[in-house]
Coordinates of C-alpha atoms in Angstrom, one line a residue:
M357 CA 47.6 2.1 28.2
K358 CA 47.6 -1.6 28.9
I359 CA 43.9 -2.7 29.4
L360 CA 42.6 -6.1 30.4
M361 CA 38.9 -6.7 29.9
V362 CA 37.3 -9.5 32.0
S363 CA 33.9 -10.7 30.9
A364 CA 31.7 -13.8 30.7
E365 CA 30.9 -13.0 27.1
A366 CA 32.6 -11.5 24.0
M367 CA 31.9 -11.9 20.3
P368 CA 32.2 -14.1 18.4
F369 CA 33.0 -16.7 21.1
A370 CA 30.2 -16.5 23.6
K371 CA 27.0 -14.4 23.5
T372 CA 23.6 -14.2 25.2
G373 CA 23.0 -10.5 24.5
G374 CA 24.5 -7.1 23.9
L375 CA 27.3 -7.5 26.5
A376 CA 29.2 -9.7 24.1
D377 CA 28.9 -7.2 21.2
A378 CA 29.9 -4.3 23.5
V379 CA 33.0 -6.0 25.0
S380 CA 34.6 -7.0 21.7
A381 CA 33.7 -3.7 19.9
M382 CA 35.0 -1.6 22.8
A383 CA 38.3 -3.6 22.8
V384 CA 38.7 -3.2 19.0
A385 CA 38.0 0.6 19.2
L386 CA 40.5 1.1 22.0
S387 CA 43.1 -1.0 20.2
D388 CA 42.6 1.1 17.1
R389 CA 43.5 4.1 19.2
G390 CA 46.9 2.6 20.1
H391 CA 46.2 0.8 23.4
D392 CA 47.3 -2.7 24.3
V393 CA 43.9 -4.4 24.9
R394 CA 43.4 -8.0 25.9
I395 CA 40.3 -10.0 26.9
V396 CA 39.9 -12.9 29.3
L397 CA 36.9 -15.3 28.9
P398 CA 36.0 -18.7 30.2
R399 CA 36.6 -21.5 27.6
Y400 CA 33.0 -22.7 27.3
Y401 CA 32.1 -26.2 26.0
R402 CA 31.1 -24.7 22.6
I403 CA 34.4 -22.9 22.0
D404 CA 36.4 -25.4 20.0
R405 CA 39.9 -25.9 21.4
K406 CA 41.1 -26.9 18.0
Q407 CA 40.6 -23.3 16.9
L408 CA 42.7 -21.9 19.7
V409 CA 46.4 -21.9 20.7
M410 CA 47.4 -23.4 24.0
L411 CA 49.8 -21.5 26.2
N412 CA 52.7 -23.4 27.7
G413 CA 52.2 -24.7 31.2
P414 CA 49.2 -24.9 33.5
L415 CA 47.7 -22.0 35.5
G416 CA 47.1 -22.5 39.2
I417 CA 44.1 -20.5 40.4
A418 CA 43.3 -20.0 44.1
A419 CA 39.6 -19.7 43.9
G420 CA 37.3 -21.5 46.3
Q421 CA 39.0 -23.3 49.1
T422 CA 41.5 -25.2 47.0
E423 CA 43.8 -24.4 44.1
A424 CA 42.4 -25.3 40.7
W425 CA 44.8 -26.1 37.9
T426 CA 43.6 -24.9 34.5
A427 CA 44.9 -24.7 30.9
V428 CA 44.9 -21.3 29.1
Y429 CA 44.3 -20.9 25.4
K430 CA 44.4 -17.8 23.2
S431 CA 43.0 -16.5 20.0
C432 CA 42.1 -13.0 18.8
V433 CA 39.1 -10.9 17.9
P434 CA 38.6 -11.7 14.2
A435 CA 38.2 -8.1 13.3
A436 CA 41.3 -7.1 15.2
P437 CA 44.3 -9.5 15.3
D438 CA 46.0 -7.2 17.8
V439 CA 43.3 -7.9 20.4
T440 CA 44.3 -11.1 22.1
V441 CA 41.6 -13.2 23.8
Y442 CA 42.6 -15.6 26.5
F443 CA 40.4 -18.5 27.6
I444 CA 40.5 -20.0 31.1
D445 CA 40.0 -23.8 30.5
H446 CA 38.5 -25.6 33.5
E447 CA 36.2 -28.4 32.4
Q448 CA 34.5 -28.8 35.7
S449 CA 33.3 -25.2 35.7
F450 CA 32.9 -24.3 32.0
G451 CA 32.6 -27.6 30.1
R452 CA 28.8 -27.5 29.9
D453 CA 26.1 -26.0 27.8
G454 CA 25.1 -22.5 28.7
I455 CA 27.0 -19.4 30.0
Y456 CA 25.0 -18.7 33.1
G457 CA 22.6 -21.6 33.0
T458 CA 20.3 -23.6 30.8
K459 CA 16.5 -23.8 30.4
L460 CA 16.4 -26.6 33.0
E461 CA 18.8 -24.7 35.4
P462 CA 18.6 -21.0 34.5
D463 CA 21.2 -20.1 37.1
F464 CA 24.0 -22.7 37.7
Y465 CA 24.2 -23.4 41.4
D466 CA 28.0 -23.0 41.3
N467 CA 28.1 -19.7 39.4
P468 CA 29.9 -17.9 42.4
Y469 CA 32.8 -20.4 42.0
R470 CA 32.8 -20.4 38.2
F471 CA 33.1 -16.6 37.9
A472 CA 35.4 -16.3 40.9
L473 CA 37.7 -18.7 38.9
L474 CA 37.4 -16.4 36.0
C475 CA 38.3 -13.3 38.1
H476 CA 41.2 -14.8 40.1
G477 CA 42.4 -16.5 36.9
A478 CA 42.5 -13.2 35.0
L479 CA 44.9 -11.7 37.5
Q480 CA 46.9 -14.9 37.8
L481 CA 47.3 -15.0 34.1
C482 CA 48.8 -11.5 34.2
R483 CA 51.5 -12.9 36.6
K484 CA 52.1 -15.8 34.3
L485 CA 52.6 -13.5 31.3
D486 CA 54.5 -10.9 33.4
W487 CA 52.1 -8.3 31.9
Y488 CA 50.5 -6.0 34.4
P489 CA 47.7 -3.8 33.1
D490 CA 47.1 -0.2 33.9
I491 CA 43.3 -0.9 33.9
V492 CA 41.4 -4.0 34.6
H493 CA 37.9 -3.4 33.1
A494 CA 35.3 -5.7 34.5
H495 CA 31.9 -6.2 32.8
D496 CA 28.7 -7.0 34.7
W497 CA 28.1 -9.0 37.8
S498 CA 30.0 -12.1 36.6
A499 CA 33.2 -10.1 36.7
A500 CA 32.3 -8.0 39.7
L501 CA 34.9 -9.8 41.9
I502 CA 37.6 -8.0 40.0
P503 CA 37.2 -4.6 41.7
V504 CA 37.0 -6.4 45.1
L505 CA 40.3 -8.1 44.4
I506 CA 42.0 -5.0 43.0
K507 CA 41.1 -2.8 45.9
N508 CA 41.4 -5.3 48.8
V509 CA 43.7 -8.2 47.8
V510 CA 46.3 -7.3 45.2
R511 CA 46.7 -3.5 45.1
H512 CA 49.8 -3.4 47.3
G513 CA 51.6 -6.1 45.3
A514 CA 52.3 -6.5 41.6
F515 CA 49.1 -4.6 40.8
A516 CA 50.0 -1.5 42.8
R517 CA 49.6 0.7 39.8
T518 CA 46.5 -1.0 38.4
A519 CA 43.1 0.6 38.7
S520 CA 39.6 -1.0 38.2
V521 CA 36.7 0.1 36.0
F522 CA 33.4 -1.6 36.4
T523 CA 30.7 -1.4 33.7
I524 CA 27.1 -2.2 34.6
H525 CA 25.4 -3.5 31.5
N526 CA 22.1 -4.4 33.2
M527 CA 21.1 -3.7 36.8
G528 CA 18.5 -6.4 36.6
Y529 CA 21.1 -9.1 36.9
Q530 CA 23.1 -8.8 40.1
G531 CA 24.6 -12.2 41.0
V532 CA 22.6 -12.9 44.2
Y533 CA 23.4 -16.1 46.1
P534 CA 23.1 -17.4 49.7
K535 CA 25.8 -16.7 52.3
D536 CA 27.1 -20.3 52.2
A537 CA 28.4 -19.6 48.7
F538 CA 30.9 -17.0 50.0
P539 CA 33.8 -19.5 50.5
A540 CA 33.6 -20.2 46.7
L541 CA 34.8 -16.6 46.1
G542 CA 38.3 -17.5 47.5
I543 CA 38.6 -14.3 49.6
D544 CA 38.8 -13.6 53.3
W545 CA 35.6 -13.6 55.4
G546 CA 36.4 -10.1 56.5
L547 CA 35.5 -8.9 53.0
Y548 CA 32.0 -10.3 53.3
Y549 CA 31.1 -7.0 55.0
G550 CA 34.3 -5.1 54.3
A551 CA 34.0 -5.2 50.5
G552 CA 30.2 -4.6 50.5
I553 CA 29.3 -8.1 49.2
E554 CA 26.8 -8.8 52.0
R555 CA 23.1 -8.0 51.3
H556 CA 20.1 -9.2 53.2
G557 CA 22.2 -12.0 54.7
G558 CA 23.4 -13.3 51.4
L559 CA 25.8 -12.4 48.6
N560 CA 25.3 -9.7 46.0
L561 CA 28.3 -9.7 43.6
L562 CA 27.2 -6.6 41.7
Q563 CA 27.0 -4.7 45.0
G564 CA 30.6 -5.7 45.7
G565 CA 31.8 -4.5 42.4
I566 CA 30.0 -1.1 42.8
S567 CA 31.4 -0.7 46.3
C568 CA 35.0 -1.3 45.3
A569 CA 35.5 -0.1 41.7
D570 CA 37.7 3.0 41.2
M571 CA 35.3 4.1 38.4
I572 CA 31.8 2.8 37.4
T573 CA 30.3 3.2 34.0
T574 CA 27.0 2.3 32.5
V575 CA 26.2 2.0 28.8
S576 CA 24.2 5.2 28.3
P577 CA 24.0 8.6 30.1
T578 CA 20.3 8.3 30.8
Y579 CA 20.7 4.8 32.2
A580 CA 23.4 6.2 34.6
R581 CA 20.8 8.6 36.0
E582 CA 18.0 5.9 36.1
I583 CA 20.0 3.4 38.1
Q584 CA 20.3 6.0 40.9
T585 CA 16.6 6.1 41.3
V586 CA 14.3 3.8 43.2
E587 CA 12.6 2.7 40.0
G588 CA 15.8 1.9 38.1
G589 CA 18.2 0.9 40.8
F590 CA 16.9 -2.6 41.7
G591 CA 17.6 -2.0 45.3
L592 CA 21.1 -0.6 44.8
D593 CA 20.1 3.0 44.0
G594 CA 21.2 4.2 47.4
L595 CA 24.7 2.8 47.1
L596 CA 25.0 4.3 43.6
R597 CA 23.9 7.7 44.8
V598 CA 26.6 7.5 47.5
R599 CA 29.2 6.7 44.8
S600 CA 27.7 9.1 42.2
D601 CA 31.0 11.0 41.9
V602 CA 32.5 7.9 40.2
V603 CA 29.5 6.9 38.1
T604 CA 29.3 8.0 34.4
G605 CA 27.3 6.9 31.4
I606 CA 28.9 6.3 28.1
L607 CA 26.7 5.3 25.2
N608 CA 27.8 2.0 23.5
G609 CA 28.6 2.3 19.9
C610 CA 27.5 -0.3 17.4
D611 CA 29.3 -2.3 14.7
I612 CA 29.0 0.0 11.8
T613 CA 30.9 -2.4 9.5
T614 CA 28.5 -5.4 10.0
W615 CA 25.5 -3.2 10.2
N616 CA 25.8 -1.1 7.1
P617 CA 23.0 -1.1 4.5
E618 CA 25.5 -0.1 1.7
T619 CA 27.6 -3.2 2.1
D620 CA 25.5 -5.7 4.1
A621 CA 26.0 -9.1 2.3
L622 CA 22.9 -10.5 4.0
L623 CA 20.5 -8.2 2.2
P624 CA 19.0 -9.0 -1.2
K625 CA 19.8 -5.4 -2.3
N626 CA 22.0 -2.8 -0.7
Y627 CA 21.1 0.9 -0.5
S628 CA 22.3 4.2 0.9
V629 CA 21.0 7.5 2.3
E630 CA 21.4 8.9 -1.3
N631 CA 19.5 6.0 -2.9
L632 CA 16.8 4.2 -0.9
T633 CA 15.6 2.1 -3.8
G634 CA 17.1 -1.1 -2.4
K635 CA 15.1 -0.7 0.8
T636 CA 11.9 -1.3 -1.2
Q637 CA 13.3 -4.5 -2.5
C638 CA 14.3 -5.6 1.0
K639 CA 10.8 -4.9 2.2
A640 CA 9.4 -7.1 -0.6
A641 CA 11.9 -9.9 0.3
L642 CA 10.9 -9.7 4.0
Q643 CA 7.2 -9.9 3.2
K644 CA 7.9 -12.9 0.9
R645 CA 10.1 -14.6 3.5
M646 CA 7.5 -14.2 6.3
G647 CA 4.6 -15.3 4.1
L648 CA 2.9 -11.9 4.0
P649 CA 1.4 -10.3 0.9
V650 CA 4.0 -8.3 -1.0
R651 CA 2.7 -4.8 -0.7
D652 CA 4.7 -1.6 -0.8
D653 CA 1.6 0.4 0.1
V654 CA 1.4 -0.9 3.7
P655 CA 3.8 -0.1 6.6
V656 CA 5.8 -3.1 8.0
I657 CA 6.5 -3.0 11.8
G658 CA 9.4 -5.1 12.9
M659 CA 10.5 -6.4 16.3
I660 CA 13.6 -8.4 17.2
T661 CA 13.7 -9.2 20.9
R662 CA 14.2 -11.5 23.8
L663 CA 10.7 -12.5 24.9
V664 CA 11.2 -11.4 28.5
D665 CA 9.4 -8.9 30.7
Q666 CA 12.1 -6.3 30.5
K667 CA 11.4 -5.9 26.8
G668 CA 7.7 -5.0 27.2
V669 CA 6.4 -8.2 25.6
A670 CA 3.4 -8.5 28.0
E671 CA 2.2 -5.1 26.8
V672 CA 2.4 -6.3 23.2
F673 CA 1.5 -10.0 23.3
A674 CA -0.3 -10.8 26.6
P675 CA -3.5 -12.8 25.9
T676 CA -6.0 -10.6 27.7
Y677 CA -4.5 -7.1 27.3
G678 CA -1.7 -7.0 24.8
S679 CA -1.9 -4.4 22.1
L680 CA -0.9 -6.6 19.1
F681 CA -4.3 -8.0 18.4
A682 CA -5.9 -4.5 18.4
L683 CA -3.1 -3.1 16.2
C684 CA -3.4 -5.8 13.6
T685 CA -7.2 -5.7 13.5
T686 CA -7.8 -2.0 13.5
M687 CA -4.8 -0.7 11.3
D688 CA -3.7 -1.5 7.8
I689 CA -0.2 -2.7 8.8
Q690 CA 2.0 -5.8 8.7
F691 CA 3.8 -6.9 11.8
V692 CA 6.8 -9.3 12.0
V693 CA 8.6 -10.6 15.1
L694 CA 11.9 -12.5 15.6
G695 CA 12.8 -13.8 19.0
N696 CA 12.5 -16.4 21.7
G697 CA 12.3 -16.5 25.5
E698 CA 9.5 -17.1 28.0
R699 CA 7.3 -20.1 27.0
W700 CA 4.0 -18.3 27.6
C701 CA 5.0 -15.6 25.1
E702 CA 6.2 -18.0 22.5
D703 CA 2.9 -19.9 22.8
E704 CA 0.8 -16.7 22.5
I705 CA 2.7 -15.5 19.5
N706 CA 2.0 -18.8 17.7
T707 CA -1.7 -18.4 18.7
L708 CA -1.8 -14.9 17.3
Q709 CA -0.2 -16.0 14.0
A710 CA -3.0 -18.4 13.5
K711 CA -5.6 -15.7 14.0
L712 CA -4.0 -12.7 12.3
P713 CA -3.2 -12.8 8.5
N714 CA -1.0 -9.7 8.8
F715 CA 1.2 -11.0 11.7
R716 CA 4.1 -13.4 11.3
A717 CA 6.8 -14.5 13.6
Y718 CA 10.0 -16.7 13.7
I719 CA 10.5 -18.2 17.2
G720 CA 14.3 -18.6 17.6
Y721 CA 17.1 -16.5 16.2
D722 CA 18.3 -16.2 12.6
E723 CA 21.1 -13.7 11.8
A724 CA 20.2 -13.2 8.2
L725 CA 16.5 -12.7 9.1
S726 CA 17.5 -10.1 11.7
H727 CA 19.3 -8.0 9.0
L728 CA 16.3 -8.4 6.6
I729 CA 13.9 -7.2 9.3
E730 CA 16.0 -4.2 10.0
A731 CA 16.3 -3.3 6.3
G732 CA 12.8 -4.3 5.2
S733 CA 10.7 -2.8 8.0
D734 CA 9.4 0.7 8.0
F735 CA 9.2 0.9 11.8
F736 CA 10.9 -1.0 14.6
L737 CA 9.1 -1.4 17.9
M738 CA 11.1 -1.4 21.2
P739 CA 8.6 -1.0 24.2
S740 CA 11.2 -1.7 26.9
H741 CA 10.4 -1.3 30.6
Y742 CA 14.1 -0.3 30.8
E743 CA 16.9 -0.4 28.2
P744 CA 20.4 0.2 29.5
C745 CA 21.7 1.0 25.9
G746 CA 20.0 -1.0 23.2
L747 CA 21.5 -1.8 19.8
N748 CA 18.5 -2.5 17.6
Q749 CA 17.3 1.1 17.6
M750 CA 20.8 2.1 16.3
Y751 CA 20.7 -0.6 13.6
S752 CA 17.2 0.6 12.7
L753 CA 18.3 4.2 12.3
R754 CA 21.3 3.2 10.1
Y755 CA 18.9 1.2 7.9
G756 CA 16.3 3.9 7.6
T757 CA 13.8 2.1 9.7
L758 CA 12.2 4.5 12.2
P759 CA 12.2 3.3 15.9
I760 CA 9.0 3.4 18.0
V761 CA 10.5 3.3 21.5
R762 CA 9.8 4.0 25.2
R763 CA 11.7 7.0 26.5
T764 CA 14.2 5.2 28.7
G765 CA 17.9 4.5 29.0
G766 CA 19.8 4.3 25.7
L767 CA 16.6 4.6 23.7
A768 CA 16.2 8.2 25.1
D769 CA 19.8 9.0 24.2
T770 CA 19.7 7.8 20.6
V771 CA 16.2 8.6 19.3
T772 CA 14.7 12.0 18.8
N773 CA 10.9 12.3 19.0
Y774 CA 8.9 13.2 15.9
N775 CA 7.7 16.8 15.6
E776 CA 4.5 16.6 13.6
A777 CA 4.6 20.3 12.7
T778 CA 8.1 20.4 11.3
G779 CA 9.0 16.8 10.5
A780 CA 12.0 16.9 12.8
G781 CA 13.0 13.8 14.8
T782 CA 14.2 10.3 14.1
G783 CA 11.5 8.2 15.7
F784 CA 8.4 8.0 17.8
M785 CA 8.5 7.9 21.6
F786 CA 6.2 7.3 24.6
D787 CA 6.6 7.3 28.3
A788 CA 4.0 5.1 30.0
I789 CA 4.6 1.4 29.7
T790 CA 1.1 0.4 29.0
P791 CA -0.6 -1.5 26.1
G792 CA -2.6 1.7 25.4
A793 CA 0.6 3.8 25.0
V794 CA 2.1 1.2 22.7
Y795 CA -1.1 1.2 20.6
D796 CA -1.4 5.0 20.4
T797 CA 2.3 5.5 19.5
V798 CA 2.2 2.9 16.8
G799 CA -1.0 4.5 15.6
W800 CA 0.8 7.9 15.5
A801 CA 3.6 6.4 13.4
V802 CA 1.2 4.7 11.0
Y803 CA -0.7 7.9 10.6
A804 CA 2.5 9.7 9.7
W805 CA 3.4 7.0 7.2
Y806 CA 0.1 7.3 5.4
N807 CA -0.3 11.1 5.7
K808 CA 3.1 12.7 6.1
K809 CA 5.2 10.8 3.7
E810 CA 7.6 13.7 3.1
H811 CA 8.3 13.7 6.9
I812 CA 9.0 9.9 6.9
Q813 CA 11.5 10.3 4.1
K814 CA 13.3 13.1 5.9
M815 CA 13.4 11.2 9.1
R816 CA 14.8 8.1 7.4
R817 CA 17.6 10.1 5.9
R818 CA 18.3 11.9 9.1
G819 CA 18.5 8.7 11.0
M820 CA 20.8 7.1 8.5
Q821 CA 23.3 10.0 9.0
Q822 CA 23.6 9.5 12.8
D823 CA 27.1 8.6 14.0
F824 CA 27.0 5.5 16.3
S825 CA 30.6 4.5 15.8
W826 CA 32.7 3.3 18.8
D827 CA 35.4 5.9 18.3
T828 CA 33.6 8.6 20.2
S829 CA 32.8 6.2 23.0
A830 CA 36.4 4.9 23.1
Q831 CA 37.6 8.5 23.7
K832 CA 35.3 8.8 26.7
Y833 CA 36.5 5.5 28.1
E834 CA 40.1 6.9 27.9
A835 CA 39.1 9.8 30.1
V836 CA 37.4 7.3 32.6
Y837 CA 40.6 5.2 32.7
R838 CA 42.7 8.3 33.5
E839 CA 40.4 9.2 36.3
A840 CA 40.4 5.6 37.6
L841 CA 44.2 5.7 37.7
A842 CA 44.2 9.0 39.6
R843 CA 41.7 7.8 42.1
G844 CA 42.8 4.2 42.5
C845 CA 46.6 4.4 42.7
G846 CA 47.6 8.0 42.3
C847 CA 49.1 7.4 38.8

């Protein structure tokens, strides 16, 4: 098939979270299976033009109320030279710091226009190249206009045999704007209601994508069920239940080349499921790096996260009720955190560091440290309120680090709960998102570490043998694409 992916993010060019990893890895996996896969991104300020190749001639894009003239550049995914990446270059829209916003302006006021330019531009680029895809695969709210355009604007023209697939990576971000932003989308006012974009008198771009897509996917089977509930649907659960026949959940894979303890160049010592000796050396290196006593006889709990409410940070770090202080003062453990986000949480983490000799944190992001935490920790904590897929629990399992997770979304699909009687399982799970549940489940894991060492070793090896490659997921996307073609254009 010919597959065009439209996204605001893709590795290694632009990233705020797991979306970027998923888009590039999915494209590579599909390309490896023989498909012609291409990606369209904005050319953000930080993407150096000098590292790209410019296409001949400008591209006229009819977004907003006037035609915009842009340049188009191209490159490829480094891991897969056959996967071409095109960049829409429009300085007024994308020549700024930030993908969706900045700390001073978290959501750019002109995002409806910026991402309408991306979506219209992706289809116009196909015309310029005389390359018409079988599938246009749109990712998240910023590309949600693609299914609207495919269904209502271009389907009876050159894209008559093109179907749309829309992947929801996170229901918590929907592209909600006031009604007066609608003209920026560059479509007829009849589609305000007709394409399902109107919500509560304003715009909801995600709702439009859900309403118009030929097929809808999410990034794990459990999350596909959760978004159809009141608790997980963020107001769109009713629409998703109406369209449930086209909704499916496909678990994201992970990058098993970069995240491989046997070959990871960022580790002080590599190791494997057959020989875990190197993990002990990684633990010592992590303790030394974080300024903790080098002790092999104490469990290390790691956490790499965005410091935002979704990730359960209040239940761990909140000043008056978070569980971390109790964990670090009542248990013989060490706890390390890597992340950044909400200011209150960063400040509280720094306060806790000053009080707790067995707790250390790095505020920010450091790729080498993230690998060292995955390898050097004994447990990895992910107390998410919701987690569409999650990658760190997969990395942890591959590195023999046992996840402690809430039973939600992709965490429920990738971690099997510990059975204290038999030693079965690959991690430790809880349901209630409360500080008490976090404390009790960490305590359960720590008890097992001290008293059931043979179980811990078996669980480590079992986790390291799990298959989280993208090939299985790519096969499932092929089936979705075939169904989208049958539904959308009778192909």
